Amino acid sequence: IDNNKIKKKIKAVVACGNGTAGIFAPDILRGIGCDVIELDCNLDWTFPKYNPNPEDLKMLHAISDAVKKNNADIGFGFDGDGDRVGVIDNEGNEIFSDKIGLLIARSLSNKYKNSVFVVDVKSTGLYANDKLLNTNKCKTIYWKTGHSHIKRKVNNENALAGFEKSGHFFFNQPLGYGYDDGINSAIQVCHLLDNQNKKMNEMILQAVLVCKGVISIELASKNLCGLVYPKCINRLAKNLKGMKLKAPNWLKAEKRIAKKLSKKGKRKNEL
């Protein structure tokens, strides 16, 4: 706590969904200098309000309402065991975890030049082309999605930090000990606000031009992908200028397999 004191009096809504983070999150953030507004921080194993999950819409809406009601600078939503955190800006808008990771990486790059960052492959492509990260000679590695994959890669690459899409953030020395820590993540966001004369919504607008969630489409048959996917690509290409779209490798492989099977007298629908 003593090493993370902030100068500004940041007003922060701290929501814990009646999970274990309620024991320590409000006190730690108060300890570094935040004006904390507690929301569902009392322990209750029945979780009467909502699921303590920073991706749960009920939790996010509750934080958003509290931020707007109290004119807060930031809102934090911790999961049940406190290793993940979701962030709501000063206007009550959710900020996707990969975008928060980008803002943290940009901030850290000024002090820790030539650093390595590891991000979930589902994350925004803005890391790779970010001017500030490139100016500070920082490298971003896109890696397999998932908590354990990102954690292992951060350790193997001796990266300064790693950001996983669902909100698991990992910090190595001198910032942390390599494990996912929602409180440490929130502290880094507080430093971000403390070091800049901008509100969170202004920072996110400056750094991020395109915000996206995760879209999953289930098809009854994998063979339909060969018909549906190209049409989706063509439709997206017309509406999203400047976006690079690549067909997955398995589509090319399926075509090669189909070609070989047809030579052996087998029908394509046998795939």
Coordinates of C-alpha atoms in Angstrom, one line a residue:
I1 CA 0.0 0.0 0.0
D2 CA 2.8 2.5 0.9
N3 CA 4.4 2.0 -2.5
N4 CA 1.2 2.8 -4.4
K5 CA 0.0 6.0 -2.8
I6 CA -1.8 8.4 -5.2
K7 CA -2.0 12.1 -5.1
K8 CA -5.5 12.7 -6.5
K9 CA -8.6 11.9 -4.5
I10 CA -10.1 9.5 -6.9
K11 CA -13.7 8.6 -6.1
A12 CA -14.2 4.9 -6.8
V13 CA -17.2 2.7 -6.6
V14 CA -16.0 -0.7 -5.4
A15 CA -18.4 -3.6 -6.0
C16 CA -17.6 -7.1 -4.7
G17 CA -20.9 -8.9 -5.3
N18 CA -20.9 -10.1 -1.7
G19 CA -17.8 -12.2 -2.5
T20 CA -14.5 -12.5 -0.6
A21 CA -12.9 -9.4 -2.2
G22 CA -15.2 -7.4 0.0
I23 CA -12.9 -8.2 2.9
F24 CA -9.9 -6.4 1.5
A25 CA -10.6 -4.5 -1.8
P26 CA -12.3 -1.4 -0.2
D27 CA -9.6 -1.1 2.6
I28 CA -6.7 -1.4 0.2
L29 CA -8.0 1.2 -2.2
R30 CA -8.7 3.5 0.7
G31 CA -5.2 2.8 1.8
I32 CA -3.7 4.2 -1.4
G33 CA -5.8 7.3 -1.2
C34 CA -9.1 6.6 -3.0
D35 CA -12.5 7.9 -1.8
V36 CA -14.3 4.5 -1.8
I37 CA -18.0 4.0 -2.2
E38 CA -18.8 0.4 -1.2
L39 CA -21.3 -1.6 -3.2
D40 CA -22.3 -5.1 -2.0
C41 CA -19.1 -5.6 0.0
N42 CA -20.5 -7.6 2.9
L43 CA -19.8 -11.3 2.7
D44 CA -22.9 -13.4 1.8
W45 CA -22.4 -16.9 0.4
T46 CA -26.0 -16.8 -1.1
F47 CA -25.0 -13.9 -3.4
P48 CA -28.4 -12.2 -3.1
K49 CA -27.9 -9.4 -5.6
Y50 CA -26.0 -10.9 -8.6
N51 CA -23.2 -13.2 -9.6
P52 CA -19.9 -11.7 -8.5
N53 CA -18.5 -11.7 -12.0
P54 CA -17.2 -8.6 -13.8
E55 CA -18.7 -9.9 -17.0
D56 CA -22.2 -10.3 -15.5
L57 CA -24.6 -7.6 -16.8
K58 CA -26.5 -7.3 -13.6
M59 CA -23.3 -6.5 -11.7
L60 CA -22.1 -4.1 -14.4
H61 CA -25.4 -2.2 -14.4
A62 CA -25.4 -1.9 -10.7
I63 CA -21.9 -0.4 -10.8
S64 CA -22.8 1.9 -13.6
D65 CA -25.8 3.2 -11.7
A66 CA -23.7 3.8 -8.6
V67 CA -21.0 5.6 -10.6
K68 CA -23.5 8.0 -12.1
K69 CA -25.4 8.5 -8.8
N70 CA -22.3 9.4 -6.9
N71 CA -20.5 11.2 -9.7
A72 CA -17.6 8.8 -9.3
D73 CA -14.4 8.8 -11.3
I74 CA -14.3 5.1 -11.8
G75 CA -16.1 1.9 -10.9
F76 CA -14.5 -1.4 -10.1
G77 CA -16.2 -4.8 -10.1
F78 CA -14.4 -7.7 -8.5
D79 CA -15.2 -11.4 -9.0
G80 CA -15.8 -13.8 -6.2
D81 CA -12.2 -14.5 -5.3
G82 CA -10.8 -11.1 -6.3
D83 CA -8.4 -12.2 -9.1
R84 CA -10.4 -10.4 -11.8
V85 CA -11.7 -6.8 -12.1
G86 CA -14.1 -5.1 -14.4
V87 CA -14.0 -1.4 -15.0
I88 CA -16.7 1.2 -15.5
D89 CA -15.8 4.7 -16.6
N90 CA -16.9 8.0 -15.2
E91 CA -19.9 8.1 -17.5
G92 CA -21.1 4.6 -16.4
N93 CA -19.9 2.8 -19.5
E94 CA -18.2 -0.6 -19.4
I95 CA -14.7 -0.8 -20.7
F96 CA -13.7 -4.1 -22.1
S97 CA -10.7 -5.7 -20.4
D98 CA -8.4 -5.7 -23.4
K99 CA -8.9 -1.9 -23.7
I100 CA -8.1 -1.4 -20.0
G101 CA -5.0 -3.6 -20.6
L102 CA -4.0 -1.3 -23.5
L103 CA -4.3 1.8 -21.3
I104 CA -2.3 0.2 -18.5
A105 CA 0.4 -1.0 -21.0
R106 CA 0.7 2.5 -22.5
S107 CA 1.1 4.0 -19.0
L108 CA 3.7 1.5 -17.9
S109 CA 5.7 1.8 -21.1
N110 CA 6.7 5.3 -20.2
K111 CA 8.5 4.1 -17.1
Y112 CA 9.4 0.6 -18.3
K113 CA 10.7 0.9 -21.8
N114 CA 11.6 -2.2 -23.9
S115 CA 9.0 -4.2 -22.0
V116 CA 7.1 -7.2 -23.2
F117 CA 3.4 -7.6 -22.8
V118 CA 1.3 -10.7 -23.4
V119 CA -2.3 -10.4 -24.5
D120 CA -5.1 -12.8 -25.3
V121 CA -5.5 -13.5 -29.0
K122 CA -9.1 -12.3 -28.7
S123 CA -7.9 -8.9 -27.7
T124 CA -7.8 -5.7 -29.8
G125 CA -5.2 -5.5 -32.5
L126 CA -4.4 -1.9 -31.3
Y127 CA -1.5 -3.2 -29.1
A128 CA 0.6 -4.1 -32.2
N129 CA 0.3 -0.7 -33.8
D130 CA 0.1 1.6 -30.8
K131 CA 2.4 4.5 -31.4
L132 CA 3.3 5.0 -27.7
L133 CA 4.2 1.3 -27.2
N134 CA 6.2 1.3 -30.4
T135 CA 8.0 4.6 -29.5
N136 CA 8.9 3.1 -26.1
K137 CA 10.2 -0.1 -27.9
C138 CA 7.7 -2.4 -26.2
K139 CA 6.8 -5.7 -27.7
T140 CA 3.3 -7.3 -27.6
I141 CA 2.8 -11.0 -27.9
Y142 CA -0.6 -12.3 -28.8
W143 CA -1.1 -15.7 -27.2
K144 CA -3.6 -18.5 -26.6
T145 CA -6.8 -17.5 -24.9
G146 CA -7.3 -18.6 -21.3
H147 CA -6.0 -17.9 -17.8
S148 CA -3.4 -20.6 -17.6
H149 CA -2.0 -20.0 -21.1
I150 CA -1.5 -16.3 -20.5
K151 CA 0.0 -16.8 -17.0
R152 CA 2.5 -19.4 -18.4
K153 CA 3.5 -17.2 -21.3
V154 CA 4.0 -14.1 -19.1
N155 CA 6.4 -16.2 -16.9
N156 CA 8.2 -17.8 -19.9
E157 CA 8.8 -14.5 -21.6
N158 CA 9.5 -12.6 -18.4
A159 CA 7.0 -10.1 -19.6
L160 CA 6.1 -7.1 -17.5
A161 CA 2.4 -7.8 -17.7
G162 CA -0.2 -10.0 -19.3
F163 CA -3.8 -9.2 -20.1
E164 CA -6.4 -11.9 -20.6
K165 CA -9.8 -11.0 -22.2
S166 CA -12.0 -12.1 -19.3
G167 CA -10.2 -9.8 -16.9
H168 CA -7.3 -11.9 -15.5
F169 CA -4.3 -9.5 -15.4
F170 CA -0.8 -10.7 -14.5
F171 CA 2.1 -8.4 -13.3
N172 CA 5.7 -9.5 -12.9
Q173 CA 8.3 -7.7 -10.8
P174 CA 8.6 -4.9 -9.9
L175 CA 4.8 -4.6 -10.1
G176 CA 3.7 -8.1 -8.9
Y177 CA 4.6 -11.7 -8.5
G178 CA 3.3 -13.2 -11.8
Y179 CA -0.2 -14.2 -10.7
D180 CA -3.6 -12.7 -11.5
D181 CA -4.6 -10.1 -9.0
G182 CA -7.7 -7.9 -9.4
I183 CA -6.6 -5.5 -6.7
N184 CA -3.2 -4.9 -8.3
S185 CA -5.1 -4.3 -11.6
A186 CA -7.4 -1.7 -10.0
I187 CA -4.3 0.0 -8.4
Q188 CA -2.7 0.3 -11.9
V189 CA -5.9 1.9 -13.2
C190 CA -5.8 4.3 -10.3
H191 CA -2.2 5.2 -11.2
L192 CA -3.4 5.7 -14.7
L193 CA -5.9 8.3 -13.5
D194 CA -3.5 9.8 -11.1
N195 CA -0.8 10.4 -13.7
Q196 CA -3.0 12.1 -16.3
N197 CA -5.2 15.2 -16.4
K198 CA -8.0 13.3 -18.2
K199 CA -11.1 11.4 -17.2
M200 CA -11.3 7.7 -18.0
N201 CA -13.8 8.2 -20.8
E202 CA -11.5 10.7 -22.4
M203 CA -8.5 8.4 -22.2
I204 CA -10.3 5.5 -23.7
L205 CA -11.6 7.6 -26.6
Q206 CA -8.1 8.9 -27.3
A207 CA -6.5 5.4 -27.3
V208 CA -9.3 3.3 -28.7
L209 CA -11.2 4.0 -31.9
V210 CA -12.9 0.6 -32.3
C211 CA -14.4 -1.3 -29.4
K212 CA -15.7 -4.8 -29.8
G213 CA -17.0 -7.7 -27.8
V214 CA -16.8 -11.4 -28.5
I215 CA -19.3 -12.7 -31.1
S216 CA -19.9 -16.5 -31.2
I217 CA -22.0 -18.1 -33.9
E218 CA -23.1 -21.7 -33.6
L219 CA -23.9 -23.7 -36.7
A220 CA -25.8 -27.0 -36.8
S221 CA -23.2 -28.5 -39.2
K222 CA -19.5 -27.7 -39.7
N223 CA -20.1 -28.1 -43.4
L224 CA -22.3 -25.0 -43.3
C225 CA -19.3 -22.9 -42.3
G226 CA -17.9 -23.3 -45.8
L227 CA -21.1 -21.6 -47.1
V228 CA -21.9 -19.1 -44.4
Y229 CA -18.4 -17.9 -43.5
P230 CA -17.5 -16.4 -47.0
K231 CA -20.8 -14.6 -47.0
C232 CA -20.1 -13.1 -43.6
I233 CA -16.7 -12.0 -44.7
N234 CA -18.0 -10.3 -47.8
R235 CA -20.7 -8.5 -45.7
L236 CA -18.2 -7.4 -43.1
A237 CA -15.7 -6.2 -45.7
K238 CA -18.4 -3.9 -47.2
N239 CA -19.2 -2.3 -43.8
L240 CA -15.8 -2.3 -42.0
K241 CA -13.3 -0.4 -44.1
G242 CA -9.6 -0.9 -43.2
M243 CA -10.2 -4.2 -41.3
K244 CA -8.1 -7.1 -42.1
L245 CA -10.1 -10.3 -42.4
K246 CA -8.5 -13.7 -42.7
A247 CA -10.1 -17.1 -43.3
P248 CA -9.3 -19.7 -40.7
N249 CA -6.7 -22.4 -41.8
W250 CA -9.2 -25.2 -41.3
L251 CA -11.3 -23.9 -44.3
K252 CA -8.3 -24.3 -46.6
A253 CA -7.6 -27.7 -45.1
E254 CA -11.2 -28.8 -45.6
K255 CA -11.0 -27.9 -49.3
R256 CA -7.8 -29.9 -49.7
I257 CA -9.3 -32.9 -47.9
A258 CA -12.5 -32.7 -50.0
K259 CA -10.4 -32.6 -53.2
K260 CA -8.5 -35.7 -52.2
L261 CA -11.6 -37.6 -51.2
S262 CA -13.4 -36.8 -54.4
K263 CA -10.5 -38.4 -56.3
K264 CA -11.0 -41.5 -54.3
G265 CA -14.7 -41.6 -55.1
K266 CA -16.0 -40.3 -51.8
R267 CA -18.7 -37.6 -51.6
K268 CA -18.1 -34.3 -50.0
N269 CA -21.0 -34.8 -47.6
E270 CA -19.0 -37.6 -46.0
L271 CA -16.7 -35.0 -44.4

